[in-house]
Amino acid sequence: MTQAQLTIDLDAIAANWRALARLSGAAEAGAVVKANAYGLGAGRVAARLQAEGAFSFFVAEAQEGVALRAAVGPTADIYVFTGHMAGDTAAIEGAGLIPLLNSPEQVARHRAALPGHVFGVQLDTGMNRLGMEEADWRAVAPELLALAPKLVMSHLACADEPGHAMNGQQLAAFRRMTDRTGLRRSLSATGGILLGAEYHFDLTRPGIGSYGGQPFAEARPVVHLSLPVVQTRTVDAGETVGYGNTWTAPHAARIATVSAGYADGLLRALTGHGRLYCGDTPCPLVGRVSMDLMGVDVTHLPEAPETLDILCPAQGVDRLAEAAGTIGYEILTSLGGRYARTYTGTDA
Ligand SMILES: *Cc1c(COP(=O)(O)O)cnc(C)c1O
């Protein structure tokens, strides 16, 4: 094997999404497929989730929506979190996207450029990232309500911490701004779904849980990543491995050099913390992670391995993320373009 092998289990994604849809209760479960479905392939993932019953898809940018439209066909709803930005009009119109308008400026732009074109509204309930502030919403709501927005949504900042006071505060703000509007409402991503029924409203927006990541602890693992060993050598006690001589062999050791590095999304921050696996047996990374290569101590294995796994049953995305000081989301969205990608499970 000369190329690293990334295997993406579409059946696991479908099972995770179905589980989150069940947990969403009476609410419809949408599917968040921004950033190329968290690096896993928006076209393949969305088509499969559509076959499972997903109807409402969410992307970050209009151009992602254009690509997604080709994958899901004309009937699906495609919402755009960044709303209607300058220069997006042709994409929104051409691909029939639903911008989630974030400001009075976006409302004005949308109404001027595409009068009569469907839209939704994103409200800020305290995260201060995207969405209309409460005062702006109060000012434009009477006019906008007459135009029947398709959805009104907001996003929780701390939903992965169920005990965090911010959750209740944002819920109260969302209700204050949207109760009695009669609009279809959405507040929760994966974390919010797990907070319970009062957070579900009409439509939920699961992302990471479908892709096998925390905070959905019951998620089935989705990705497997196996790296080829280029060569194996023995080093004597006192010899060093890699750039900067940061690792010195404490005793004679056998070192495997695997073909993948930070250019493939295996973050340099794994240096000193990361592990690869031979089956269930952990093998520590030694020396700095290079652009295309990493050193692994395989002294304790009975024979030199031909491949070593970095995402596998013994080490999922969240465990690898922890070793790199980050989150599963970043591990997934960093997965590189040089892997041979194989999809298992049934396609749409
Ligand atoms: C990314 C995102 C989601 C999905 O979040 P997960 O935590 O991955 O489930 C939902 N809504 C918005 C606004 C987002 O930015």
CSV table of N, CA, C and O in Angstrom, one decimal, residues 194-280:
chain,number,residue,atom,x,y,z
A,194,LEU,N,-29.5,17.2,22.6
A,194,LEU,CA,-29.4,16.4,23.8
A,194,LEU,C,-29.8,17.1,25.1
A,194,LEU,O,-30.0,16.5,26.1
A,195,LEU,N,-30.1,18.4,25.0
A,195,LEU,CA,-30.6,19.2,26.1
A,195,LEU,C,-32.1,18.9,26.4
A,195,LEU,O,-32.5,19.2,27.5
A,196,GLY,N,-32.8,18.3,25.5
A,196,GLY,CA,-34.2,18.0,25.7
A,196,GLY,C,-35.2,18.7,24.9
A,196,GLY,O,-34.9,19.7,24.2
A,197,ALA,N,-36.4,18.3,25.1
A,197,ALA,CA,-37.5,18.7,24.2
A,197,ALA,C,-37.7,20.2,24.1
A,197,ALA,O,-38.1,20.7,23.0
A,198,GLU,N,-37.5,20.9,25.2
A,198,GLU,CA,-37.9,22.4,25.1
A,198,GLU,C,-36.9,23.1,24.2
A,198,GLU,O,-37.2,24.2,23.7
A,199,TYR,N,-35.8,22.4,23.8
A,199,TYR,CA,-34.8,23.1,22.9
A,199,TYR,C,-35.1,22.7,21.4
A,199,TYR,O,-34.3,23.1,20.6
A,200,HIS,N,-36.0,21.8,21.2
A,200,HIS,CA,-36.1,21.2,19.8
A,200,HIS,C,-36.9,22.1,18.8
A,200,HIS,O,-36.6,22.1,17.7
A,201,PHE,N,-38.0,22.8,19.3
A,201,PHE,CA,-38.8,23.6,18.4
A,201,PHE,C,-39.2,22.7,17.2
A,201,PHE,O,-39.6,21.6,17.3
A,202,ASP,N,-39.2,23.3,15.9
A,202,ASP,CA,-39.7,22.6,14.8
A,202,ASP,C,-38.7,21.9,14.0
A,202,ASP,O,-39.0,20.9,13.2
A,203,LEU,N,-37.4,22.3,14.1
A,203,LEU,CA,-36.4,21.7,13.2
A,203,LEU,C,-35.1,21.7,13.9
A,203,LEU,O,-34.7,22.8,14.5
A,204,THR,N,-34.4,20.6,14.0
A,204,THR,CA,-33.1,20.6,14.6
A,204,THR,C,-32.0,20.5,13.5
A,204,THR,O,-32.3,20.2,12.4
A,205,ARG,N,-30.8,20.8,13.9
A,205,ARG,CA,-29.7,21.0,12.9
A,205,ARG,C,-28.4,20.1,13.4
A,205,ARG,O,-27.4,20.7,13.6
A,206,PRO,N,-28.5,18.8,13.4
A,206,PRO,CA,-27.4,18.0,13.8
A,206,PRO,C,-26.3,18.1,12.8
A,206,PRO,O,-26.5,18.0,11.6
A,207,GLY,N,-25.1,18.2,13.3
A,207,GLY,CA,-23.9,18.1,12.4
A,207,GLY,C,-23.0,17.0,13.0
A,207,GLY,O,-23.0,15.8,12.7
A,208,ILE,N,-22.1,17.4,13.9
A,208,ILE,CA,-21.0,16.6,14.4
A,208,ILE,C,-21.5,15.2,14.9
A,208,ILE,O,-20.8,14.2,14.7
A,209,GLY,N,-22.6,15.1,15.5
A,209,GLY,CA,-23.1,13.8,16.0
A,209,GLY,C,-23.3,12.8,14.9
A,209,GLY,O,-23.0,11.6,15.1
A,210,SER,N,-23.7,13.3,13.8
A,210,SER,CA,-23.9,12.4,12.6
A,210,SER,C,-22.5,11.9,12.1
A,210,SER,O,-22.4,10.8,11.6
A,211,TYR,N,-21.5,12.7,12.4
A,211,TYR,CA,-20.2,12.3,11.9
A,211,TYR,C,-19.3,11.6,12.9
A,211,TYR,O,-18.1,11.4,12.8
A,212,GLY,N,-20.0,11.2,14.0
A,212,GLY,CA,-19.4,10.4,15.0
A,212,GLY,C,-18.6,11.1,16.1
A,212,GLY,O,-17.8,10.5,16.8
A,213,GLY,N,-18.9,12.4,16.3
A,213,GLY,CA,-18.2,13.1,17.3
A,213,GLY,C,-19.0,13.5,18.5
A,213,GLY,O,-20.2,13.6,18.5
A,214,GLN,N,-18.2,13.9,19.6
A,214,GLN,CA,-18.8,14.5,20.8
A,214,GLN,C,-19.5,15.8,20.5
A,214,GLN,O,-19.0,16.5,19.6
A,215,PRO,N,-20.6,16.2,21.1
A,215,PRO,CA,-21.1,15.6,22.4
A,215,PRO,C,-22.0,14.4,22.2
A,215,PRO,O,-22.7,14.1,23.3
A,216,PHE,N,-22.2,13.8,21.1
A,216,PHE,CA,-23.1,12.7,21.0
A,216,PHE,C,-22.3,11.4,21.3
A,216,PHE,O,-21.7,10.8,20.5
A,217,ALA,N,-22.3,11.1,22.6
A,217,ALA,CA,-21.5,10.0,23.1
A,217,ALA,C,-21.8,8.7,22.5
A,217,ALA,O,-21.0,7.8,22.4
A,218,GLU,N,-23.1,8.5,22.1
A,218,GLU,CA,-23.5,7.1,21.6
A,218,GLU,C,-23.2,7.0,20.1
A,218,GLU,O,-23.6,6.0,19.5
A,219,ALA,N,-22.6,8.0,19.5
A,219,ALA,CA,-22.4,8.0,18.1
A,219,ALA,C,-21.5,6.7,17.7
A,219,ALA,O,-20.6,6.4,18.4
A,220,ARG,N,-21.9,6.1,16.5
A,220,ARG,CA,-21.0,5.1,16.0
A,220,ARG,C,-19.9,5.8,15.3
A,220,ARG,O,-20.0,6.8,14.6
A,221,PRO,N,-18.7,5.2,15.4
A,221,PRO,CA,-17.5,5.8,14.7
A,221,PRO,C,-17.7,5.7,13.1
A,221,PRO,O,-18.3,4.8,12.6
A,222,VAL,N,-17.3,6.8,12.5
A,222,VAL,CA,-17.5,7.0,11.1
A,222,VAL,C,-16.3,6.8,10.2
A,222,VAL,O,-16.3,6.3,9.1
A,223,VAL,N,-15.1,7.2,10.7
A,223,VAL,CA,-13.9,7.3,9.9
A,223,VAL,C,-12.9,6.3,10.4
A,223,VAL,O,-12.7,6.0,11.6
A,224,HIS,N,-12.1,5.7,9.5
A,224,HIS,CA,-11.0,4.9,9.8
A,224,HIS,C,-9.9,5.4,8.9
A,224,HIS,O,-10.1,5.6,7.7
A,225,LEU,N,-8.7,5.6,9.5
A,225,LEU,CA,-7.6,6.1,8.7
A,225,LEU,C,-6.3,5.3,9.0
A,225,LEU,O,-5.8,5.2,10.1
A,226,SER,N,-5.8,4.7,7.9
A,226,SER,CA,-4.7,3.8,8.0
A,226,SER,C,-3.5,4.4,7.2
A,226,SER,O,-3.7,4.7,6.0
A,227,LEU,N,-2.3,4.4,7.8
A,227,LEU,CA,-1.2,5.1,7.2
A,227,LEU,C,-0.1,4.0,6.8
A,227,LEU,O,0.2,3.2,7.6
A,228,PRO,N,0.4,4.1,5.6
A,228,PRO,CA,1.5,3.2,5.2
A,228,PRO,C,2.8,3.5,5.9
A,228,PRO,O,3.2,4.6,6.0
A,229,VAL,N,3.5,2.4,6.3
A,229,VAL,CA,4.9,2.6,6.8
A,229,VAL,C,5.8,2.6,5.6
A,229,VAL,O,5.8,1.7,4.7
A,230,VAL,N,6.6,3.6,5.5
A,230,VAL,CA,7.6,3.8,4.3
A,230,VAL,C,8.8,2.9,4.6
A,230,VAL,O,9.3,2.2,3.7
A,231,GLN,N,9.4,3.1,5.8
A,231,GLN,CA,10.5,2.3,6.2
A,231,GLN,C,10.6,2.1,7.7
A,231,GLN,O,10.0,2.9,8.4
A,232,THR,N,11.3,1.1,8.1
A,232,THR,CA,11.5,0.9,9.5
A,232,THR,C,13.0,0.8,9.8
A,232,THR,O,13.7,0.2,9.0
A,233,ARG,N,13.5,1.4,10.9
A,233,ARG,CA,15.0,1.3,11.2
A,233,ARG,C,15.1,1.1,12.7
A,233,ARG,O,14.2,1.3,13.5
A,234,THR,N,16.3,0.6,13.0
A,234,THR,CA,16.6,0.6,14.5
A,234,THR,C,17.5,1.7,14.8
A,234,THR,O,18.4,2.1,14.0
A,235,VAL,N,17.3,2.3,16.0
A,235,VAL,CA,18.2,3.4,16.5
A,235,VAL,C,18.8,2.9,17.8
A,235,VAL,O,18.2,2.1,18.5
A,236,ASP,N,20.0,3.3,18.1
A,236,ASP,CA,20.7,3.0,19.3
A,236,ASP,C,20.2,4.0,20.4
A,236,ASP,O,19.8,5.1,20.1
A,237,ALA,N,20.4,3.6,21.6
A,237,ALA,CA,20.2,4.6,22.7
A,237,ALA,C,21.0,5.8,22.5
A,237,ALA,O,22.1,5.8,22.1
A,238,GLY,N,20.3,7.0,22.7
A,238,GLY,CA,21.0,8.3,22.5
A,238,GLY,C,20.9,8.9,21.1
A,238,GLY,O,21.1,10.0,20.9
A,239,GLU,N,20.4,8.1,20.1
A,239,GLU,CA,20.1,8.6,18.8
A,239,GLU,C,18.8,9.4,18.8
A,239,GLU,O,17.9,9.2,19.7
A,240,THR,N,18.7,10.4,17.9
A,240,THR,CA,17.5,11.2,17.9
A,240,THR,C,16.7,11.0,16.7
A,240,THR,O,17.1,10.4,15.7
A,241,VAL,N,15.4,11.4,16.7
A,241,VAL,CA,14.5,11.2,15.6
A,241,VAL,C,13.8,12.5,15.2
A,241,VAL,O,13.3,13.2,16.1
A,242,GLY,N,13.9,12.9,14.0
A,242,GLY,CA,13.0,14.0,13.5
A,242,GLY,C,13.7,15.4,13.6
A,242,GLY,O,14.8,15.5,14.2
A,243,TYR,N,13.0,16.4,13.1
A,243,TYR,CA,13.4,17.8,13.1
A,243,TYR,C,13.7,18.2,14.6
A,243,TYR,O,12.9,18.0,15.5
A,244,GLY,N,14.7,19.0,14.7
A,244,GLY,CA,15.0,19.6,16.0
A,244,GLY,C,15.5,18.7,17.1
A,244,GLY,O,15.7,19.1,18.2
A,245,ASN,N,15.7,17.4,16.7
A,245,ASN,CA,16.2,16.4,17.7
A,245,ASN,C,15.4,16.4,19.0
A,245,ASN,O,15.9,16.3,20.1
A,246,THR,N,14.1,16.5,18.9
A,246,THR,CA,13.3,16.6,20.1
A,246,THR,C,13.0,15.3,20.8
A,246,THR,O,12.6,15.3,21.9
A,247,TRP,N,13.3,14.2,20.1
A,247,TRP,CA,13.2,12.9,20.8
A,247,TRP,C,14.5,12.1,20.8
A,247,TRP,O,15.1,12.0,19.7
A,248,THR,N,14.9,11.7,21.9
A,248,THR,CA,16.2,10.9,22.0
A,248,THR,C,15.8,9.5,22.5
A,248,THR,O,15.1,9.3,23.5
A,249,ALA,N,16.3,8.5,21.7
A,249,ALA,CA,15.9,7.1,22.1
A,249,ALA,C,16.6,6.8,23.5
A,249,ALA,O,17.8,6.9,23.7
A,250,PRO,N,15.7,6.4,24.5
A,250,PRO,CA,16.2,6.0,25.8
A,250,PRO,C,17.0,4.7,25.8
A,250,PRO,O,17.7,4.4,26.8
A,251,HIS,N,16.7,3.9,24.8
A,251,HIS,CA,17.3,2.6,24.7
A,251,HIS,C,17.2,2.2,23.2
A,251,HIS,O,16.6,3.0,22.4
A,252,ALA,N,17.8,1.1,22.8
A,252,ALA,CA,17.7,0.7,21.4
A,252,ALA,C,16.2,0.6,21.0
A,252,ALA,O,15.4,0.1,21.8
A,253,ALA,N,15.8,1.1,19.9
A,253,ALA,CA,14.4,1.2,19.5
A,253,ALA,C,14.2,0.9,18.0
A,253,ALA,O,15.2,1.1,17.2
A,254,ARG,N,13.0,0.5,17.7
A,254,ARG,CA,12.7,0.3,16.3
A,254,ARG,C,11.7,1.4,15.9
A,254,ARG,O,10.7,1.5,16.6
A,255,ILE,N,12.0,2.2,14.9
A,255,ILE,CA,11.2,3.3,14.5
A,255,ILE,C,10.6,3.1,13.1
A,255,ILE,O,11.4,2.9,12.2
A,256,ALA,N,9.3,3.2,13.0
A,256,ALA,CA,8.6,3.2,11.7
A,256,ALA,C,8.3,4.6,11.3
A,256,ALA,O,7.9,5.4,12.1
A,257,THR,N,8.6,4.9,10.0
A,257,THR,CA,8.3,6.2,9.4
A,257,THR,C,7.0,6.0,8.6
A,257,THR,O,7.0,5.2,7.6
A,258,VAL,N,6.0,6.7,9.0
A,258,VAL,CA,4.7,6.6,8.2
A,258,VAL,C,4.5,7.8,7.3
A,258,VAL,O,5.0,8.9,7.6
A,259,SER,N,3.8,7.5,6.2
A,259,SER,CA,3.6,8.5,5.2
A,259,SER,C,2.4,9.3,5.4
A,259,SER,O,1.3,9.0,4.8
A,260,ALA,N,2.4,10.3,6.2
A,260,ALA,CA,1.4,11.3,6.4
A,260,ALA,C,1.9,12.3,7.5
A,260,ALA,O,2.7,11.9,8.3
A,261,GLY,N,1.4,13.5,7.4
A,261,GLY,CA,1.9,14.5,8.4
A,261,GLY,C,1.0,15.6,8.5
A,261,GLY,O,-0.2,15.5,8.1
A,262,TYR,N,1.5,16.8,8.9
A,262,TYR,CA,0.6,17.9,9.1
A,262,TYR,C,-0.1,18.4,7.9
A,262,TYR,O,-1.2,19.0,7.9
A,263,ALA,N,0.6,18.2,6.7
A,263,ALA,CA,-0.1,18.6,5.5
A,263,ALA,C,-1.3,17.7,5.2
A,263,ALA,O,-2.2,18.1,4.3
A,264,ASP,N,-1.5,16.6,5.9
A,264,ASP,CA,-2.6,15.8,5.7
A,264,ASP,C,-3.6,16.0,6.8
A,264,ASP,O,-4.6,15.2,7.0
A,265,GLY,N,-3.4,17.0,7.6
A,265,GLY,CA,-4.4,17.3,8.7
A,265,GLY,C,-4.0,16.6,10.0
A,265,GLY,O,-4.8,16.6,11.0
A,266,LEU,N,-2.9,15.9,10.1
A,266,LEU,CA,-2.4,15.3,11.3
A,266,LEU,C,-1.6,16.3,12.0
A,266,LEU,O,-0.4,16.5,11.8
A,267,LEU,N,-2.3,17.1,12.9
A,267,LEU,CA,-1.8,18.3,13.4
A,267,LEU,C,-0.4,18.2,14.0
A,267,LEU,O,-0.1,17.3,14.8
A,268,ARG,N,0.4,19.2,13.8
A,268,ARG,CA,1.8,19.2,14.4
A,268,ARG,C,1.7,19.2,15.9
A,268,ARG,O,2.6,18.8,16.6
A,269,ALA,N,0.6,19.7,16.4
A,269,ALA,CA,0.4,19.7,17.9
A,269,ALA,C,0.3,18.3,18.4
A,269,ALA,O,0.4,18.1,19.7
A,270,LEU,N,0.2,17.3,17.6
A,270,LEU,CA,0.3,15.9,18.1
A,270,LEU,C,1.7,15.5,18.6
A,270,LEU,O,1.8,14.5,19.3
A,271,THR,N,2.7,16.3,18.2
A,271,THR,CA,4.0,16.0,18.6
A,271,THR,C,4.1,15.9,20.1
A,271,THR,O,3.7,16.7,20.8
A,272,GLY,N,4.7,14.7,20.5
A,272,GLY,CA,4.9,14.5,21.9
A,272,GLY,C,3.7,13.9,22.6
A,272,GLY,O,3.7,13.4,23.8
A,273,HIS,N,2.5,13.8,21.9
A,273,HIS,CA,1.3,13.3,22.6
A,273,HIS,C,0.6,12.2,21.8
A,273,HIS,O,-0.2,11.4,22.3
A,274,GLY,N,0.8,12.2,20.4
A,274,GLY,CA,0.0,11.4,19.6
A,274,GLY,C,0.4,9.9,19.6
A,274,GLY,O,1.5,9.5,20.0
A,275,ARG,N,-0.6,9.1,19.3
A,275,ARG,CA,-0.4,7.6,19.2
A,275,ARG,C,-0.9,7.1,17.9
A,275,ARG,O,-2.0,7.6,17.5
A,276,LEU,N,-0.3,6.1,17.3
A,276,LEU,CA,-0.9,5.3,16.3
A,276,LEU,C,-1.2,3.9,16.8
A,276,LEU,O,-0.7,3.6,17.9
A,277,TYR,N,-1.9,3.1,16.1
A,277,TYR,CA,-2.3,1.8,16.6
A,277,TYR,C,-2.0,0.7,15.6
A,277,TYR,O,-2.2,0.9,14.4
A,278,CYS,N,-1.5,-0.4,16.2
A,278,CYS,CA,-1.4,-1.6,15.4
A,278,CYS,C,-2.5,-2.5,16.1
A,278,CYS,O,-2.3,-3.0,17.1
A,279,GLY,N,-3.6,-2.6,15.4
A,279,GLY,CA,-4.8,-3.2,16.1
A,279,GLY,C,-5.1,-2.4,17.3
A,279,GLY,O,-5.3,-1.2,17.3
A,280,ASP,N,-5.1,-3.1,18.5
A,280,ASP,CA,-5.4,-2.4,19.8
A,280,ASP,C,-4.1,-1.9,20.5
A,280,ASP,O,-4.2,-1.4,21.6
